[in-house]
Coordinates of C-alpha atoms in Angstrom, one line a residue:
X1 CA -27.0 78.9 -32.6
X2 CA -24.8 76.1 -34.4
X3 CA -22.3 78.6 -35.4
X4 CA -21.6 79.8 -32.0
X5 CA -21.4 75.8 -31.0
X6 CA -19.1 75.4 -33.7
X7 CA -16.9 78.0 -32.8
X8 CA -16.8 77.0 -29.2
X9 CA -16.0 73.7 -30.0
X10 CA -12.9 74.9 -31.7
X11 CA -12.1 77.1 -29.0
X12 CA -12.1 73.7 -26.2
X13 CA -10.3 71.8 -28.5
X14 CA -7.6 74.1 -28.9
X15 CA -7.3 74.3 -25.0
X16 CA -7.4 70.4 -25.0
X17 CA -4.4 70.6 -27.5
X18 CA -2.6 73.1 -25.6
X19 CA -2.6 70.8 -22.2
X20 CA -2.0 67.6 -23.9
X21 CA 1.4 69.3 -25.4
X22 CA 0.6 70.7 -29.3
X23 CA 1.0 74.1 -29.2
X24 CA 0.4 74.0 -33.1
X25 CA -2.8 72.2 -33.4
X26 CA -4.0 74.5 -30.3
X27 CA -3.0 77.4 -32.4
X28 CA -4.8 76.5 -35.2
X29 CA -8.1 75.4 -33.5
X30 CA -7.6 79.4 -32.2
X31 CA -7.2 80.4 -35.9
X32 CA -10.5 78.2 -37.5
X33 CA -12.6 79.4 -34.1
X34 CA -12.6 82.4 -36.1
X35 CA -13.4 80.9 -39.3
X36 CA -15.1 83.4 -41.8
X37 CA -18.4 81.8 -43.4
X38 CA -17.5 82.7 -47.4
X39 CA -16.5 79.1 -48.5
X40 CA -18.8 76.2 -49.1
X41 CA -16.6 74.2 -46.9
X42 CA -16.5 77.2 -43.8
X43 CA -20.5 77.2 -44.5
X44 CA -21.0 73.3 -43.5
X45 CA -18.6 73.6 -41.0
X46 CA -20.7 76.5 -39.2
X47 CA -23.8 74.9 -40.0
X48 CA -23.1 71.4 -38.4
X49 CA -26.0 69.7 -37.8
X50 CA -25.1 67.6 -35.2
X51 CA -22.8 68.3 -31.8
X52 CA -19.7 69.4 -32.8
X53 CA -17.7 69.0 -29.4
X54 CA -14.6 67.3 -29.1
X55 CA -16.5 64.2 -27.3
X56 CA -19.5 64.0 -30.0
X57 CA -19.0 64.5 -33.4
X58 CA -15.4 66.6 -33.0
X59 CA -15.7 68.8 -35.9
X60 CA -12.6 70.7 -35.1
X61 CA -10.1 67.3 -35.3
X62 CA -12.1 66.4 -38.6
X63 CA -10.8 69.4 -40.0
X64 CA -7.7 69.7 -38.9
X65 CA -7.0 65.8 -40.0
X66 CA -8.3 67.1 -43.3
X67 CA -5.3 70.1 -43.3
X68 CA -2.7 68.2 -42.2
X69 CA -3.3 65.3 -44.8
X70 CA -3.3 68.0 -47.2
X71 CA 0.0 69.0 -46.2
X72 CA 1.2 65.5 -46.0
X73 CA 0.0 65.1 -49.6
X74 CA 1.9 67.9 -50.6
X75 CA -1.2 69.4 -52.2
X76 CA -0.9 73.1 -50.3
X77 CA 2.9 73.7 -50.4
X78 CA 2.6 77.2 -49.0
X79 CA 0.9 75.9 -45.8
X80 CA 3.3 73.4 -45.5
X81 CA 5.9 75.9 -44.8
X82 CA 3.7 76.9 -41.4
X83 CA 3.6 73.2 -40.3
X84 CA 5.9 71.8 -38.2
X85 CA 9.0 71.0 -38.4
X86 CA 9.1 74.7 -39.0
X87 CA 8.7 77.1 -35.8
X88 CA 5.8 78.3 -34.5
X89 CA 3.9 80.6 -36.9
X90 CA 2.2 83.7 -35.7
X91 CA -1.9 83.5 -35.8
X92 CA -2.1 86.2 -38.9
X93 CA 0.3 84.2 -40.7
X94 CA -1.3 81.0 -40.4
X95 CA -4.8 82.6 -40.5
X96 CA -3.9 83.5 -44.4
X97 CA -2.8 80.4 -45.7
X98 CA -5.7 78.6 -43.9
X99 CA -8.3 81.0 -45.6
X100 CA -6.5 80.1 -48.9
X101 CA -6.6 76.4 -48.7
X102 CA -10.2 76.6 -47.5
X103 CA -11.2 78.5 -50.5
X104 CA -9.2 76.3 -52.8
X105 CA -9.2 72.5 -51.3
X106 CA -13.4 72.0 -50.7
X107 CA -13.0 68.3 -52.9
X108 CA -9.7 67.3 -50.9
X109 CA -11.7 68.4 -47.4
X110 CA -15.3 68.1 -47.5
X111 CA -14.8 64.4 -47.2
X112 CA -12.8 64.3 -44.0
X113 CA -15.9 65.7 -42.2
X114 CA -18.0 62.9 -43.2
X115 CA -16.2 60.7 -40.2
X116 CA -14.9 61.0 -36.4
X117 CA -10.9 61.4 -36.7
X118 CA -9.1 58.3 -35.6
X119 CA -5.9 58.4 -34.0
X120 CA -5.6 54.7 -33.1
X121 CA -3.0 55.7 -30.6
X122 CA -0.4 52.8 -30.2
X123 CA 1.3 54.9 -26.8
X124 CA -2.1 53.4 -25.2
X125 CA -0.8 49.8 -25.9
X126 CA 1.4 50.5 -22.8
X127 CA -1.6 50.7 -20.5
X128 CA -3.5 48.0 -22.0
X129 CA -0.3 45.6 -21.6
X130 CA 0.1 46.3 -18.4
X131 CA -3.6 45.5 -17.5
X132 CA -3.3 42.3 -19.4
X133 CA -0.3 41.4 -17.2
X134 CA -2.6 42.0 -14.2
X135 CA -4.6 39.5 -15.8
X136 CA -2.4 37.0 -16.7
X137 CA -1.0 37.5 -13.6
X138 CA -4.6 36.3 -12.0
X139 CA -5.7 33.9 -14.6
X140 CA -2.2 32.0 -15.9
X141 CA -4.2 30.9 -19.1
X142 CA -4.1 32.0 -22.9
X143 CA -6.1 35.1 -23.5
X144 CA -8.4 35.7 -26.7
X145 CA -8.7 39.7 -27.3
X146 CA -12.0 41.7 -28.7
X147 CA -11.6 45.2 -29.1
X148 CA -14.4 47.6 -29.3
X149 CA -13.7 50.6 -31.5
X150 CA -10.1 49.0 -32.7
X151 CA -10.4 51.4 -35.6
X152 CA -7.4 49.7 -37.9
X153 CA -6.7 47.4 -35.3
X154 CA -3.1 48.9 -34.3
X155 CA -3.3 47.9 -30.6
X156 CA -4.3 44.6 -31.1
X157 CA -0.6 44.1 -32.1
X158 CA 0.5 44.8 -28.6
X159 CA 2.4 41.9 -27.9
X160 CA 4.5 42.2 -30.5
X161 CA 6.0 45.8 -29.4
X162 CA 8.4 46.2 -26.6
X163 CA 8.2 47.7 -23.3
X164 CA 9.4 49.3 -20.5
X165 CA 7.1 49.4 -17.4
X166 CA 8.4 51.0 -14.6
X167 CA 11.2 49.4 -15.2
X168 CA 9.7 46.1 -15.8
X169 CA 10.2 44.7 -19.9
X170 CA 7.4 43.3 -21.8
X171 CA 6.6 42.0 -25.0
X172 CA 9.4 42.0 -28.0
X173 CA 12.6 43.9 -27.2
X174 CA 13.6 43.6 -31.0
X175 CA 10.5 45.2 -32.3
X176 CA 10.3 48.7 -34.1
X177 CA 7.4 49.5 -31.7
X178 CA 9.0 50.4 -28.2
X179 CA 7.0 52.2 -25.6
X180 CA 8.7 53.6 -22.0
X181 CA 6.5 55.8 -20.8
X182 CA 7.1 57.9 -17.8
X183 CA 5.8 56.0 -15.0
X184 CA 5.2 56.6 -11.4
X185 CA 4.3 53.8 -8.8
X186 CA 5.2 49.8 -8.9
X187 CA 5.5 48.4 -11.9
X188 CA 2.7 46.0 -13.4
X189 CA 2.6 42.6 -12.2
X190 CA 5.5 40.2 -13.6
X191 CA 3.7 37.4 -15.9
X192 CA 3.4 36.2 -19.4
X193 CA 0.9 37.7 -21.8
X194 CA 0.1 35.0 -24.1
X195 CA -2.3 35.6 -26.9
X196 CA -4.1 33.1 -29.0
X197 CA -7.0 35.2 -30.5
X198 CA -7.6 38.4 -31.3
X199 CA -10.4 39.9 -33.4
X200 CA -12.0 43.4 -33.0
X201 CA -14.9 45.9 -34.8
X202 CA -15.6 49.5 -35.7
X203 CA -17.9 51.0 -37.5
X204 CA -15.8 52.8 -39.7
X205 CA -12.5 50.3 -39.7
X206 CA -9.6 51.3 -41.3
X207 CA -7.1 49.3 -43.3
X208 CA -3.1 49.5 -42.3
X209 CA -2.5 49.3 -45.7
X210 CA -5.0 51.3 -47.4
X211 CA -5.7 54.1 -45.0
X212 CA -2.0 54.4 -43.1
X213 CA -2.1 58.1 -44.3
X214 CA -5.4 58.9 -43.0
X215 CA -4.5 57.8 -39.5
X216 CA -1.1 59.6 -39.9
X217 CA -2.9 62.8 -40.6
X218 CA -4.8 62.5 -37.7
X219 CA -1.6 63.0 -35.3
X220 CA -0.9 66.3 -34.4
X221 CA 1.8 67.6 -36.5
X222 CA 4.2 68.7 -34.1
X223 CA 4.5 65.1 -32.2
X224 CA 7.0 63.6 -34.0
X225 CA 7.3 60.8 -31.6
X226 CA 3.8 59.7 -32.1
X227 CA 4.2 60.4 -36.1
X228 CA 6.9 57.8 -35.8
X229 CA 5.9 55.4 -33.5
X230 CA 2.2 55.2 -35.5
X231 CA 4.2 54.8 -38.8
X232 CA 5.9 51.7 -37.5
X233 CA 2.9 50.1 -35.8
X234 CA 1.1 50.8 -39.3
X235 CA 4.2 48.4 -40.9
X236 CA 4.2 45.6 -38.5
X237 CA 0.5 45.7 -38.8
X238 CA 0.6 45.2 -42.2
X239 CA 2.9 41.9 -42.2
X240 CA 0.3 40.6 -39.2
X241 CA -3.1 41.1 -40.4
X242 CA -5.9 41.3 -38.0
X243 CA -9.8 40.8 -38.7
X244 CA -11.5 44.3 -37.7
X245 CA -15.1 43.6 -38.4
X246 CA -17.6 46.9 -39.6
X247 CA -20.1 46.6 -37.0
X248 CA -21.6 48.6 -34.4
X249 CA -19.9 47.4 -31.0
X250 CA -22.9 46.3 -29.2
X251 CA -24.2 44.2 -32.3
X252 CA -20.7 42.5 -32.4
X253 CA -20.1 41.8 -28.7
X254 CA -23.4 40.2 -28.4
X255 CA -22.1 37.8 -31.5
X256 CA -18.2 37.3 -30.2
X257 CA -19.1 36.7 -27.0
X258 CA -20.8 34.1 -26.0
X259 CA -22.4 33.9 -22.4
X260 CA -21.5 29.8 -22.2
X261 CA -18.1 28.5 -20.9
X262 CA -14.6 29.2 -22.2
X263 CA -12.5 26.4 -20.8
X264 CA -8.9 27.1 -20.4
X265 CA -8.8 30.5 -21.8
X266 CA -9.3 34.3 -20.5
X267 CA -11.6 36.3 -22.5
X268 CA -10.7 39.9 -22.3
X269 CA -12.9 42.5 -23.7
X270 CA -10.8 45.6 -24.0
X271 CA -10.8 49.2 -25.4
X272 CA -9.7 52.6 -24.9
X273 CA -11.0 56.0 -25.3
X274 CA -13.6 54.8 -27.4
X275 CA -16.5 53.9 -25.5
X276 CA -17.7 57.5 -24.9
X277 CA -18.4 57.7 -28.4
X278 CA -20.7 55.0 -28.4
X279 CA -24.5 56.0 -28.1
X280 CA -26.1 55.3 -24.7
X281 CA -28.4 52.5 -25.9
X282 CA -25.3 51.0 -27.2
X283 CA -23.0 51.1 -23.9
X284 CA -25.9 49.8 -21.6
X285 CA -26.4 46.6 -24.0
X286 CA -22.4 45.9 -24.1
X287 CA -22.4 46.5 -20.2
X288 CA -24.9 44.0 -19.9
X289 CA -24.0 41.2 -22.0
X290 CA -20.4 41.5 -20.4
X291 CA -21.9 40.9 -17.0
X292 CA -24.0 38.1 -18.4
X293 CA -20.9 36.3 -19.9
X294 CA -19.2 37.0 -16.1
X295 CA -21.7 36.0 -14.3
X296 CA -21.2 32.1 -15.0
X297 CA -17.5 32.7 -15.2
X298 CA -14.8 30.1 -13.1
X299 CA -11.0 30.1 -12.3
X300 CA -11.1 27.7 -15.5
X301 CA -13.0 30.2 -18.0
X302 CA -12.3 33.6 -16.6
X303 CA -13.8 37.0 -18.4
X304 CA -11.9 40.4 -17.9
X305 CA -13.4 43.8 -18.8
X306 CA -10.3 46.0 -19.4
X307 CA -10.7 49.6 -20.1
X308 CA -8.4 52.9 -21.0
X309 CA -11.3 55.7 -21.0
X310 CA -11.5 59.3 -20.2
X311 CA -14.3 59.5 -18.0
X312 CA -17.0 62.5 -17.3
X313 CA -15.7 64.7 -14.3
X314 CA -12.5 62.7 -13.9
X315 CA -8.9 64.6 -14.0
X316 CA -7.4 62.2 -16.6
X317 CA -8.1 59.2 -18.2
X318 CA -8.2 55.7 -16.1
X319 CA -7.3 52.5 -16.6
X320 CA -10.0 49.7 -15.1
X321 CA -10.5 46.0 -14.9
X322 CA -13.6 43.9 -13.8
X323 CA -12.7 40.3 -14.0
X324 CA -14.7 37.0 -13.6
X325 CA -14.3 35.9 -11.0
X326 CA -13.1 38.9 -9.0
X327 CA -13.7 42.2 -8.6
X328 CA -13.5 46.1 -10.0
X329 CA -10.2 47.9 -9.9
X330 CA -8.5 51.0 -10.3
X331 CA -5.4 50.3 -12.1
X332 CA -3.8 53.4 -13.2
X333 CA -4.2 57.2 -14.0
X334 CA -2.5 58.4 -17.3
X335 CA -2.2 60.8 -20.1
X336 CA -4.9 59.8 -22.6
X337 CA -2.1 58.8 -25.1
X338 CA -0.4 56.8 -22.7
X339 CA 2.8 59.0 -22.5
X340 CA 2.9 58.7 -18.8
X341 CA 1.4 56.8 -16.3
X342 CA 0.8 56.8 -12.2
X343 CA 0.2 53.2 -11.2
X344 CA -2.2 52.4 -8.2

């Protein structure tokens, strides 16, 4: 029963990768769905004790990340000849080389199965910056940022990136990270985004100085723009360290977000493609605590909840904003990596 669920997870992830513009990773997942159980690493994967699906443990991308890391480290030269920028390999050739690696690289690959992948996708900052502009236009105050599921905190650097959002410029035009997603609809509100405090948490935080190669390995190898953008963001983050606490998101936000008023600042809780991975009870606690903090908010001490998530049953990821004082708003539909945006 477990084996069938694992194979189905790889097939499902292949379809997701194909839909999101990574034909190589889609092909790799198809090959891995036909995994032979005659190596220690294959037996561990096929006997997975949790839920291997993409929105749960995401076993396929754990293994794909390990394989990409192996290639990037120069430890699998024959497999590397089939990886981008080489032309897309046929499935039999890829299956042969993957089988060799699974048989010989257990010690390298096994630790990659211990934790869920963390892409820390920088492209999502385009949506988050657009949302912050809406908040700053509504409440022209300095902003305190609190990110849940922050990974290495790359998106907490978002005001240090440059943007073209529907023809409207934001951020730093000289930044090494420039984001200009395909944009439909009007641009975001024109407003100055002033961040005077930023902090984040993650159950397994990454360090830009120590874990940069691991983060790059989680990015699909046939998407060079994402790789280049993340490498630039990692360099920037190493120059501007942001504290990322190792903590459960619910515990952390309950400590960080005091329900009492914070006069003269807008407190913004944000997250991107992270909330779905929090346990149900933690999600409920987070919602309740943010609502409690917002209940007493005023124009001089507002609270905002900005989230870019892909909710079950919806056609794509969405950017939603709740403000206190204020209301709930659906701001945009977007590609989960932030590459195209329909602004509402």
